[in-house]
Short mmCIF file of C-alpha atoms and ligand atoms in Angstrom, two decimals:
data_model
loop_
_atom_site.label_atom_id
_atom_site.label_comp_id
_atom_site.label_asym_id
_atom_site.label_seq_id
_atom_site.Cartn_x
_atom_site.Cartn_y
_atom_site.Cartn_z
CA MET A 1 69.43 105.41 127.46
CA ALA A 2 73.50 104.84 127.92
CA ILE A 3 76.04 104.97 125.36
CA PRO A 4 78.40 102.04 124.59
CA ILE A 5 81.11 104.15 125.75
CA GLU A 6 84.46 103.30 127.64
CA LEU A 7 86.98 105.67 128.42
CA ASP A 8 90.93 104.95 128.97
CA HIS A 9 91.67 107.18 132.09
CA SER A 10 95.51 105.74 131.60
CA SER A 11 96.03 106.27 128.43
CA ARG A 12 97.44 109.36 126.21
CA GLU A 13 94.38 110.03 124.23
CA SER A 14 92.62 113.19 126.08
CA LEU A 15 88.94 112.02 127.33
CA GLN A 16 87.56 114.43 124.79
CA GLY A 17 89.15 113.40 121.87
CA GLN A 18 88.06 109.30 123.31
CA LEU A 19 84.52 110.73 123.17
CA PHE A 20 84.19 112.04 120.01
CA GLU A 21 86.22 109.16 118.37
CA GLN A 22 83.77 107.17 119.43
CA LEU A 23 80.54 108.64 119.70
CA ARG A 24 81.59 109.85 115.79
CA ASN A 25 81.83 105.52 115.50
CA LEU A 26 79.18 104.56 117.36
CA ILE A 27 77.19 106.90 114.62
CA LEU A 28 79.06 105.89 111.21
CA GLY A 29 79.07 102.14 112.57
CA GLY A 30 74.72 102.97 112.24
CA LYS A 31 74.79 102.20 116.04
CA LEU A 32 73.25 105.39 116.39
CA LYS A 33 70.83 106.44 114.25
CA PRO A 34 69.40 109.17 112.69
CA GLY A 35 67.23 110.53 114.67
CA THR A 36 68.34 109.29 118.01
CA LEU A 37 68.55 111.51 120.60
CA ILE A 38 71.65 110.89 122.68
CA PRO A 39 71.90 111.82 126.37
CA ALA A 40 71.71 115.04 128.26
CA SER A 41 75.40 116.32 128.40
CA ARG A 42 75.08 116.76 132.11
CA VAL A 43 73.76 113.04 132.09
CA LEU A 44 76.70 111.62 129.36
CA ALA A 45 79.03 113.23 132.07
CA GLU A 46 77.79 111.37 135.25
CA GLN A 47 77.75 107.96 133.24
CA LEU A 48 80.99 108.04 132.09
CA GLY A 49 82.99 110.23 135.65
CA ILE A 50 83.71 113.20 133.04
CA SER A 51 83.31 116.85 133.48
CA ARG A 52 79.70 118.31 132.00
CA ASN A 53 82.38 120.39 130.09
CA THR A 54 84.39 117.58 127.67
CA VAL A 55 80.92 115.99 126.87
CA LEU A 56 79.74 119.32 125.66
CA LEU A 57 82.75 120.36 123.84
CA VAL A 58 82.38 117.06 121.87
CA TYR A 59 78.45 117.75 121.10
CA ASP A 60 79.76 121.36 119.66
CA ARG A 61 82.48 119.50 117.19
CA LEU A 62 80.06 116.65 116.37
CA ILE A 63 77.21 119.30 116.15
CA ALA A 64 80.00 121.18 113.83
CA GLU A 65 80.61 118.78 111.95
CA GLY A 66 77.20 117.45 111.28
CA TYR A 67 76.60 114.15 113.10
CA LEU A 68 74.56 116.26 115.68
CA GLN A 69 71.97 118.22 115.43
CA ALA A 70 70.36 120.71 118.42
CA ARG A 71 67.32 121.95 119.01
CA LYS A 72 65.90 123.44 122.23
CA ALA A 73 62.92 122.31 124.06
CA ILE A 74 63.85 118.65 121.98
CA GLY A 75 68.12 118.21 122.58
CA THR A 76 70.80 116.90 120.76
CA TYR A 77 70.55 113.82 118.16
CA VAL A 78 72.48 111.91 115.63
CA ASN A 79 71.82 114.10 111.96
CA LEU A 80 68.36 113.23 109.99
CA GLU A 81 70.70 114.51 107.13
CA LEU A 82 73.93 113.32 107.01
CA PRO A 83 74.45 112.94 103.12
CA GLU A 84 73.77 110.37 100.86
CA THR A 85 77.68 110.41 100.50
CA CYS A 86 78.07 109.81 104.45
CA LEU A 87 75.04 107.15 104.58
CA ALA A 88 76.68 105.08 102.14
CA ALA A 89 80.40 105.35 103.63
CA THR A 90 78.56 104.17 106.11
CA ARG A 91 76.96 100.28 105.40
CA ARG A 92 80.51 100.40 103.45
CA THR A 93 82.64 100.99 106.29
CA SER A 94 80.29 99.80 109.15
CA THR A 95 81.94 96.07 109.49
CA LEU A 96 85.58 98.59 109.07
CA VAL A 97 85.00 100.72 111.83
CA PRO A 98 85.90 99.21 114.72
CA VAL A 99 83.54 100.42 118.21
CA ARG A 100 85.44 99.85 121.40
CA GLY A 101 86.51 96.55 122.62
CA GLU A 102 85.68 94.53 118.82
CA THR A 103 88.39 93.56 116.58
CA VAL A 104 87.72 93.96 112.70
CA LYS A 105 89.90 92.65 109.72
CA ARG A 106 90.55 94.50 107.53
CA PRO A 107 91.68 93.25 103.76
CA VAL A 108 95.34 94.32 103.79
CA ILE A 109 97.18 93.11 100.25
CA PRO A 110 100.08 89.91 102.02
CA PHE A 111 103.28 90.37 101.47
CA ILE A 112 105.25 87.40 100.49
CA GLY A 113 108.49 86.59 101.82
CA GLN A 114 111.01 88.32 103.43
CA PRO A 115 113.21 91.84 102.79
CA PRO A 116 115.76 91.48 100.13
CA THR A 117 118.67 93.01 101.80
CA VAL A 118 119.30 91.55 105.60
CA ASN A 119 121.59 94.09 107.19
CA GLN A 120 124.46 92.63 109.67
CA THR A 121 123.14 94.72 112.30
CA GLN A 122 126.33 93.69 114.61
CA HIS A 123 129.51 95.23 114.61
CA LEU A 124 132.32 92.69 112.59
CA ASP A 125 136.49 93.56 112.70
CA PHE A 126 135.96 92.11 109.27
CA ASP A 127 132.94 91.41 106.96
CA PHE A 128 133.57 89.94 103.73
CA CYS A 129 130.04 90.84 102.72
CA PRO A 130 129.43 90.73 98.80
CA ASP A 131 128.25 92.89 98.35
CA ARG A 132 129.32 96.16 100.57
CA ILE A 133 131.37 98.58 98.62
CA GLY A 134 134.39 100.36 101.24
CA PHE A 135 133.36 103.96 101.69
CA ASP A 136 137.06 105.10 100.60
CA LEU A 137 136.15 104.01 97.53
CA PHE A 138 133.89 106.29 96.75
CA PRO A 139 135.15 109.05 94.94
CA HIS A 140 133.81 112.07 96.85
CA LYS A 141 135.92 114.68 96.45
CA ILE A 142 134.72 114.81 92.04
CA TRP A 143 131.71 113.43 92.78
CA ARG A 144 131.07 117.08 94.08
CA ARG A 145 132.74 118.92 91.96
CA PHE A 146 130.69 117.19 89.33
CA ILE A 147 127.57 117.76 91.28
CA ASN A 148 128.67 121.05 91.80
CA ARG A 149 128.90 121.42 88.49
CA THR A 150 125.28 120.27 87.45
CA PHE A 151 123.81 122.16 90.01
CA THR A 152 124.73 125.05 88.83
CA SER A 153 122.99 124.39 85.04
CA ALA A 154 119.93 123.18 86.80
CA SER A 155 117.81 126.10 85.40
CA THR A 156 114.57 124.56 85.10
CA HIS A 157 115.23 120.80 86.22
CA PHE A 158 114.33 121.15 90.15
CA THR A 159 110.94 122.30 89.06
CA GLU A 160 109.71 120.29 86.59
CA CYS A 161 109.82 116.14 86.19
CA CYS A 162 112.39 114.98 83.57
CA ASP A 163 111.51 112.15 80.95
CA PRO A 164 110.10 109.04 83.72
CA ALA A 165 112.19 106.61 81.53
CA GLY A 166 115.23 108.75 82.93
CA LEU A 167 116.90 111.99 81.54
CA SER A 168 118.43 111.12 77.46
CA GLN A 169 122.79 112.73 77.82
CA LEU A 170 122.26 109.00 80.43
CA ARG A 171 120.62 106.68 78.89
CA GLU A 172 122.39 108.18 75.87
CA VAL A 173 125.84 107.35 77.60
CA ILE A 174 125.04 104.37 78.80
CA ALA A 175 123.41 103.08 75.66
CA ALA A 176 127.14 103.89 74.44
CA HIS A 177 129.18 102.53 77.45
CA LEU A 178 126.84 99.31 76.90
CA GLY A 179 128.61 99.09 73.09
CA VAL A 180 131.38 99.25 74.17
CA ALA A 181 132.28 97.20 77.41
CA ARG A 182 129.30 94.23 76.80
CA ALA A 183 128.67 94.55 72.62
CA ILE A 184 124.87 95.20 73.48
CA SER A 185 123.85 97.47 70.63
CA VAL A 186 120.47 99.56 72.13
CA SER A 187 119.04 102.56 71.40
CA PRO A 188 118.21 105.32 74.38
CA GLU A 189 114.94 104.65 74.24
CA GLN A 190 115.35 100.95 75.11
CA ILE A 191 117.36 101.92 78.21
CA ILE A 192 114.84 103.19 81.53
CA ILE A 193 116.51 104.45 84.63
CA THR A 194 116.01 102.96 87.58
CA ALA A 195 117.06 103.18 91.31
CA GLY A 196 119.09 100.32 91.21
CA SER A 197 118.55 96.62 89.43
CA GLN A 198 115.61 95.99 92.28
CA GLU A 199 113.39 99.05 90.07
CA GLY A 200 114.04 96.82 87.53
CA LEU A 201 113.33 94.12 88.64
CA ASN A 202 110.31 95.59 90.08
CA LEU A 203 109.29 96.81 86.62
CA ALA A 204 110.21 93.75 85.12
CA ALA A 205 107.69 92.42 86.65
CA ARG A 206 104.83 94.37 86.71
CA LEU A 207 105.03 94.52 82.95
CA LEU A 208 105.34 90.21 82.54
CA VAL A 209 104.38 88.46 86.47
CA LYS A 210 100.26 88.12 87.60
CA GLU A 211 99.81 85.29 89.81
CA GLY A 212 100.26 82.04 88.93
CA THR A 213 103.24 83.32 86.51
CA LEU A 214 105.90 80.44 86.16
CA VAL A 215 109.25 82.16 87.40
CA ALA A 216 112.61 80.29 86.22
CA THR A 217 115.27 80.93 88.55
CA GLU A 218 118.60 79.63 88.64
CA ASN A 219 119.13 77.60 92.57
CA PRO A 220 120.90 79.16 94.24
CA CYS A 221 119.79 82.68 93.42
CA TYR A 222 120.01 86.55 94.82
CA HIS A 223 117.20 86.77 97.30
CA GLY A 224 116.57 90.30 96.08
CA ALA A 225 114.85 88.51 92.86
CA LYS A 226 112.90 86.12 94.14
CA SER A 227 111.37 87.55 96.94
CA LEU A 228 110.28 90.08 94.73
CA PHE A 229 108.87 87.41 91.61
CA GLU A 230 106.82 86.30 95.28
CA SER A 231 105.46 89.48 96.26
CA TYR A 232 104.29 89.59 92.84
CA TYR A 233 102.77 85.93 93.49
CA ALA A 234 104.46 84.12 90.80
CA LYS A 235 105.33 80.15 90.53
CA LEU A 236 108.57 80.04 90.60
CA ILE A 237 110.47 77.27 89.06
CA GLN A 238 114.19 76.64 90.13
CA ILE A 239 116.33 75.53 87.88
CA PRO A 240 119.95 73.72 89.47
CA VAL A 241 123.22 75.80 88.36
CA ASP A 242 126.00 73.86 87.79
CA GLU A 243 130.16 74.54 87.24
CA GLU A 244 128.68 76.21 84.23
CA GLY A 245 126.33 77.95 85.55
CA LEU A 246 122.06 77.73 84.86
CA ASP A 247 121.57 74.38 83.52
CA VAL A 248 120.16 74.89 81.12
CA ALA A 249 118.89 71.39 79.60
CA GLN A 250 117.33 71.32 82.79
CA LEU A 251 115.25 74.49 81.95
CA PRO A 252 111.21 73.43 81.37
CA ARG A 253 110.00 72.74 77.44
CA GLU A 254 107.12 74.80 78.33
CA GLY A 255 105.12 77.06 80.31
CA VAL A 256 107.78 79.66 81.58
CA SER A 257 106.70 83.36 80.93
CA LEU A 258 110.10 83.99 82.66
CA LEU A 259 113.71 83.13 83.23
CA TYR A 260 115.80 85.64 86.19
CA VAL A 261 119.58 84.46 85.38
CA THR A 262 123.18 85.90 86.35
CA PRO A 263 125.16 84.56 82.95
CA SER A 264 128.18 86.91 83.83
CA HIS A 265 128.92 85.54 87.58
CA GLN A 266 126.35 83.37 88.68
CA PHE A 267 125.03 85.11 91.63
CA PRO A 268 125.42 83.83 94.07
CA LEU A 269 128.66 80.93 92.93
CA GLY A 270 130.45 82.95 91.00
CA PHE A 271 130.61 80.10 87.55
CA THR A 272 130.60 81.99 83.75
CA LEU A 273 127.62 80.48 81.45
CA PRO A 274 129.79 79.76 78.66
CA ILE A 275 128.93 80.64 75.15
CA GLU A 276 126.84 77.34 74.01
CA ARG A 277 124.55 77.61 76.77
CA ARG A 278 124.06 80.75 76.45
CA LEU A 279 123.15 80.17 72.88
CA LYS A 280 121.05 77.58 73.95
CA LEU A 281 118.99 79.76 76.35
CA LEU A 282 118.47 82.10 73.78
CA ASP A 283 117.10 79.14 71.50
CA TRP A 284 114.79 77.80 75.01
CA ALA A 285 113.06 81.41 75.39
CA ARG A 286 112.41 81.66 71.53
CA ARG A 287 110.93 78.28 71.61
CA CYS A 288 108.95 78.19 74.17
CA GLY A 289 108.15 82.59 73.89
CA ALA A 290 109.75 83.28 77.27
CA PHE A 291 111.59 86.97 78.65
CA ILE A 292 114.62 86.08 80.37
CA ILE A 293 116.55 88.74 82.83
CA GLU A 294 119.78 89.10 82.75
CA ASP A 295 121.07 90.26 86.16
CA ASP A 296 124.64 91.51 84.89
CA TYR A 297 126.00 92.85 88.15
CA ASP A 298 128.94 93.39 88.52
CA SER A 299 130.55 92.46 85.57
CA ASP A 300 132.58 95.65 85.37
CA PHE A 301 135.20 93.96 86.84
CA ARG A 302 136.35 91.06 85.22
CA TYR A 303 140.09 90.10 86.01
CA ARG A 304 140.80 86.66 83.53
CA GLY A 305 140.11 86.00 80.48
CA SER A 306 138.35 88.24 77.67
CA PRO A 307 134.43 89.50 78.65
CA LEU A 308 132.09 87.42 77.28
CA THR A 309 129.07 88.95 75.15
CA ALA A 310 125.97 89.71 77.44
CA LEU A 311 122.98 87.94 76.92
CA MET A 312 121.61 90.79 75.68
CA GLY A 313 124.02 90.72 72.45
CA LEU A 314 123.59 88.06 71.32
CA ASP A 315 119.59 88.21 71.13
CA ASP A 316 117.83 88.21 67.90
CA HIS A 317 114.29 88.03 69.42
CA GLY A 318 114.02 90.32 71.38
CA CYS A 319 113.04 88.03 74.61
CA VAL A 320 116.00 89.76 76.98
CA MET A 321 116.05 92.44 79.64
CA TYR A 322 119.33 93.08 80.88
CA LEU A 323 119.67 94.62 84.83
CA GLY A 324 122.55 97.21 84.44
CA THR A 325 123.30 98.55 88.03
CA PHE A 326 125.68 101.37 89.65
CA SER A 327 126.06 100.03 92.95
CA LYS A 328 129.17 97.84 92.22
CA SER A 329 131.01 100.25 90.87
CA MET A 330 130.41 103.21 92.59
CA GLY A 331 127.89 102.60 95.98
CA ALA A 332 124.57 100.66 96.40
CA GLY A 333 123.94 104.35 98.40
CA LEU A 334 123.85 105.84 95.06
CA ARG A 335 120.82 104.24 94.10
CA LEU A 336 121.31 104.36 90.50
CA GLY A 337 120.53 101.52 87.27
CA TYR A 338 119.49 101.08 84.61
CA LEU A 339 116.74 98.08 83.13
CA VAL A 340 116.97 97.85 78.93
CA VAL A 341 114.61 96.44 77.19
CA PRO A 342 113.45 94.98 73.84
CA LYS A 343 112.77 97.37 71.70
CA SER A 344 108.99 95.98 72.17
CA LEU A 345 108.40 96.60 75.37
CA ILE A 346 109.61 100.05 74.68
CA PRO A 347 105.85 101.84 75.57
CA ALA A 348 104.87 99.26 78.41
CA ALA A 349 107.76 99.72 79.78
CA ARG A 350 107.97 103.39 79.57
CA THR A 351 103.97 103.57 81.29
CA ALA A 352 104.99 101.57 83.60
CA LYS A 353 107.73 103.36 84.95
CA ALA A 354 105.68 106.49 84.50
CA LEU A 355 102.38 105.13 86.90
CA LEU A 356 106.01 103.63 89.66
CA ASN A 357 107.29 107.21 90.43
CA ASN A 358 107.28 108.91 87.04
CA GLY A 359 111.23 109.02 87.35
CA ASN A 360 114.78 109.47 89.21
CA ALA A 361 115.66 112.59 90.87
CA TRP A 362 117.65 114.89 88.30
CA LEU A 363 120.90 115.73 90.04
CA ASP A 364 121.74 112.21 90.33
CA GLN A 365 121.20 111.42 86.87
CA ALA A 366 123.21 114.84 85.68
CA THR A 367 125.88 114.44 87.53
CA MET A 368 125.79 110.51 86.52
CA ALA A 369 125.73 111.73 83.37
CA ASP A 370 128.42 114.15 82.93
CA PHE A 371 130.80 111.62 84.89
CA ILE A 372 130.40 109.16 82.04
CA GLN A 373 130.63 111.07 79.26
CA SER A 374 133.69 112.96 80.37
CA GLY A 375 135.65 109.95 81.44
CA ALA A 376 135.85 110.23 85.23
CA TYR A 377 134.16 106.29 84.89
CA GLY A 378 136.01 104.87 82.60
CA ASN A 379 139.10 106.75 84.92
CA HIS A 380 137.32 105.33 88.04
CA LEU A 381 136.71 101.70 86.90
CA ARG A 382 140.13 101.44 85.55
CA ARG A 383 141.17 102.28 88.97
CA MET A 384 138.58 100.54 91.18
CA ARG A 385 139.43 97.20 88.70
CA ASN A 386 142.83 97.88 89.74
CA ILE A 387 141.90 98.13 93.53
CA TYR A 388 139.89 95.09 93.84
CA SER A 389 142.03 92.42 90.94
CA LYS A 390 144.65 93.03 94.07
CA ARG A 391 142.13 92.24 96.70
CA HIS A 392 140.79 89.16 94.60
CA ASP A 393 144.04 87.85 94.78
CA CYS A 394 145.11 88.60 97.97
CA LEU A 395 141.98 86.86 99.44
CA ILE A 396 142.89 83.32 97.36
CA GLU A 397 146.32 84.07 98.46
CA ALA A 398 145.14 84.07 102.40
CA LEU A 399 142.96 81.30 101.95
CA ARG A 400 146.06 78.90 100.23
CA GLU A 401 148.02 80.11 102.86
CA HIS A 402 145.66 79.30 105.76
CA PHE A 403 143.60 76.26 104.48
CA GLY A 404 145.68 73.67 101.53
CA GLU A 405 143.96 73.53 98.87
CA VAL A 406 141.05 75.11 98.62
CA GLN A 407 138.60 74.87 96.07
CA LEU A 408 137.31 78.35 95.01
CA SER A 409 134.74 79.13 92.34
CA GLY A 410 134.14 82.64 90.66
CA LEU A 411 137.47 83.84 90.22
CA GLU A 412 137.30 84.87 86.97
CA SER A 413 135.48 88.76 87.82
CA GLY A 414 132.79 90.11 90.26
CA LEU A 415 133.85 90.98 93.87
CA HIS A 416 133.44 87.81 95.37
CA LEU A 417 133.73 84.13 95.33
CA ALA A 418 132.15 81.42 96.83
CA TRP A 419 135.18 78.94 98.92
CA HIS A 420 133.71 75.32 98.41
CA LEU A 421 134.71 73.35 101.52
CA PRO A 422 135.73 69.54 102.05
CA GLU A 423 133.14 66.71 103.25
CA SER A 424 135.38 67.00 106.90
CA TYR A 425 134.03 71.11 107.65
CA PRO A 426 131.45 71.88 108.99
CA ASP A 427 128.32 72.81 107.77
CA ALA A 428 129.15 76.54 105.84
CA SER A 429 126.37 77.21 108.71
CA GLU A 430 127.52 76.64 110.98
CA LEU A 431 130.93 78.48 109.87
CA ARG A 432 129.33 81.47 110.17
CA ALA A 433 128.17 81.44 113.06
CA ILE A 434 131.57 81.12 115.04
CA ALA A 435 132.82 83.32 112.82
CA LEU A 436 130.47 85.96 113.49
CA ARG A 437 130.89 84.76 117.52
CA HIS A 438 134.13 85.96 116.43
CA GLY A 439 133.92 88.94 114.94
CA VAL A 440 134.52 87.18 111.06
CA GLY A 441 131.14 87.70 108.87
CA VAL A 442 131.04 84.90 106.20
CA TYR A 443 128.35 83.99 104.01
CA SER A 444 126.63 80.65 103.85
CA ILE A 445 123.97 80.13 101.10
CA GLY A 446 120.58 81.40 102.15
CA SER A 447 122.47 83.91 104.38
CA GLY A 448 123.15 88.13 103.02
CA THR A 449 121.26 88.63 99.65
CA THR A 450 121.68 84.81 98.81
CA PHE A 451 119.04 82.38 98.95
CA ALA A 452 118.47 78.06 97.79
CA PHE A 453 115.73 76.45 97.90
CA GLY A 454 115.85 73.75 99.83
CA LYS A 455 118.65 71.69 100.39
CA CYS A 456 120.17 72.74 96.71
CA GLY A 457 124.03 70.78 95.66
CA TYR A 458 125.90 73.72 97.25
CA SER A 459 123.83 75.45 100.22
CA ALA A 460 125.64 72.84 102.63
CA ARG A 461 128.85 73.51 101.84
CA THR A 462 129.33 76.70 99.94
CA LEU A 463 130.55 80.04 102.12
CA VAL A 464 130.74 82.99 99.87
CA LEU A 465 133.64 85.70 101.10
CA GLY A 466 133.40 89.97 99.07
CA PHE A 467 136.57 91.45 99.02
CA SER A 468 134.96 94.61 97.68
CA SER A 469 135.23 96.48 101.11
CA LEU A 470 138.32 95.01 103.11
CA ASN A 471 141.39 96.12 102.52
CA GLU A 472 144.75 94.06 101.44
CA TYR A 473 145.71 94.00 105.40
CA GLN A 474 142.61 93.40 106.23
CA ILE A 475 141.47 90.45 103.80
CA ARG A 476 144.68 88.63 105.54
CA ALA A 477 144.03 89.21 108.55
CA GLY A 478 140.13 87.96 108.50
CA VAL A 479 141.20 84.75 106.94
CA ARG A 480 143.80 84.57 109.27
CA ARG A 481 141.55 85.02 112.27
CA MET A 482 139.10 82.58 110.77
CA ALA A 483 142.19 80.50 110.32
CA ASP A 484 143.06 80.56 113.65
CA VAL A 485 139.25 80.11 115.32
CA PHE A 486 138.57 77.07 112.44
CA SER A 487 141.59 75.80 114.05
CA GLY A 488 140.58 75.60 117.38
CA LEU A 489 137.58 73.05 116.30
CA PRO A 490 137.43 69.49 117.33
CA ALA A 491 136.91 66.21 116.29
CA ASP A 492 137.22 65.64 112.63
CA PHE A 493 138.11 68.79 111.06
CA ILE A 494 140.80 68.63 108.80
CA PHE A 495 142.69 71.89 108.88
CA SER A 496 145.11 71.26 106.33
CA GLY A 497 147.38 75.07 106.25
CA THR A 498 150.73 75.44 106.40
CA ASP A 499 151.62 77.94 108.85
CA ALA A 500 148.24 78.92 110.85
CA ARG A 501 148.59 76.45 113.73
CA ALA A 502 152.56 76.80 114.05
CA GLU A 503 152.05 80.58 113.91
CA PRO A 504 148.61 82.02 116.25
CA ALA A 505 146.90 84.94 114.28
CA SER A 506 148.35 88.01 115.10
CA ILE A 507 144.62 89.08 115.56
CA LEU A 508 144.10 93.34 114.92
C1 PLP B 1 123.05 89.68 92.23
C2 PLP B 1 122.81 91.05 91.77
N1 PLP B 1 121.73 91.77 91.54
C3 PLP B 1 121.90 92.93 91.84
C4 PLP B 1 122.22 93.65 93.04
C5 PLP B 1 122.44 95.30 93.15
O1 PLP B 1 121.24 95.56 93.93
P1 PLP B 1 120.58 97.49 93.60
O2 PLP B 1 121.14 97.64 92.23
O3 PLP B 1 119.31 96.93 94.01
O4 PLP B 1 121.70 97.69 94.48
C6 PLP B 1 123.01 92.81 93.76
C7 PLP B 1 123.89 93.72 95.13
O5 PLP B 1 124.27 92.98 96.25
C8 PLP B 1 123.39 91.15 93.41
O6 PLP B 1 123.88 90.72 94.87
#
């Protein structure tokens, strides 16, 4: 009997390995049934044009693993007594085990959508990226000191898991910080420490979203949130945004289980949801039984007016979950954030977190707790606010200097602003492409971490500019280069700047 085996002599895998794999698959796939005699080693070696020794070694291994048996005077045959579990596996896997040349369809879990963060791989001289922080702004020295201090007090912390919901000291200091900074009164039990907001979103989705769940998001919105809900097969409903943030009046009256919103600094347009809308939003959630995820990603940095109370601070009905992150205030590489859940969701959220990863690394949590408790975090925030406030003003000034009366939004807080282009300018995506070719990163809506469903009111005519990873000198030089490049654009490009044409930019 000729066995259907094909060996690839040019393959990196050894002939012995290939032969073993194929014989085993034929047995498991039911093509060589128990009791079937297999060819003598000499015959198979001849058939395949390989050495007899190779075949003997493979037979020995198949015998040792119980697939074959050998008897003097009879020969080598497929084991008659393959254990029941193995036979069951044979039946289960027979369509899944590929025999050479067959293509097999495996049931995989399809991932819908794009990965959320699209990192800029091209080197840029000036990257106005909305979600990056300058390397020089991380408090390296002081953080090292705190890590060392925490390390010395480790005792059993490296060898035992801590509470999956997070280190109690960290949750306590976060609860205290939220009370002062965001007027949210929560108990530490409501806080789940996460690896950034993204894990917080995941946790919330795990609790509330399944296939077909109606989830409402702003349009435009944060790519990371939209993709995450899609990956849970949610049905997304897009709610338009105007100059006061989410247009609450356009929310469906019923059916929505969850709303994701960025009230303090709408991402990416930067509008702030006024108090009337906040109250209407809470009323809507109460009436239609929906939960709200409040993503408060950058409200530590506020430059104008007094901070508005967070939605969660106004919520009397336990319908708001609050997402906090240290990605903006410290750095995204720390991967530390938190989800604050209403009391009713504490047990479910704790369980979900335990199932997901049994908690975050102790050292980072303990260091952050100490950092906050000692007052060092408060000092760091003050220093950052001061620096970012100067960068923020510098960007606005530079845009006005080179482009005249620019229409901007999102100036009250955060680490980016949105520039609404006049009708006479090319589309934002075209400007982005042109700027990129000249080493300047600016972001149209739909690029980077921003997303728009279809053509939302702002998608074609808005550029998003972050200022946290460039110093004032770089900001001025980057805007100057932008002006220089854009001023060279033909046709109806209206250039209303004051001095860029008269005085060509001196580019770094
Ligand atoms: C809207 C929004 N939420 C959250 C985050 C932070 O995400 P993470 O905490 O997962 O780093 C960002 C970062 O850019 C963001 O833009």
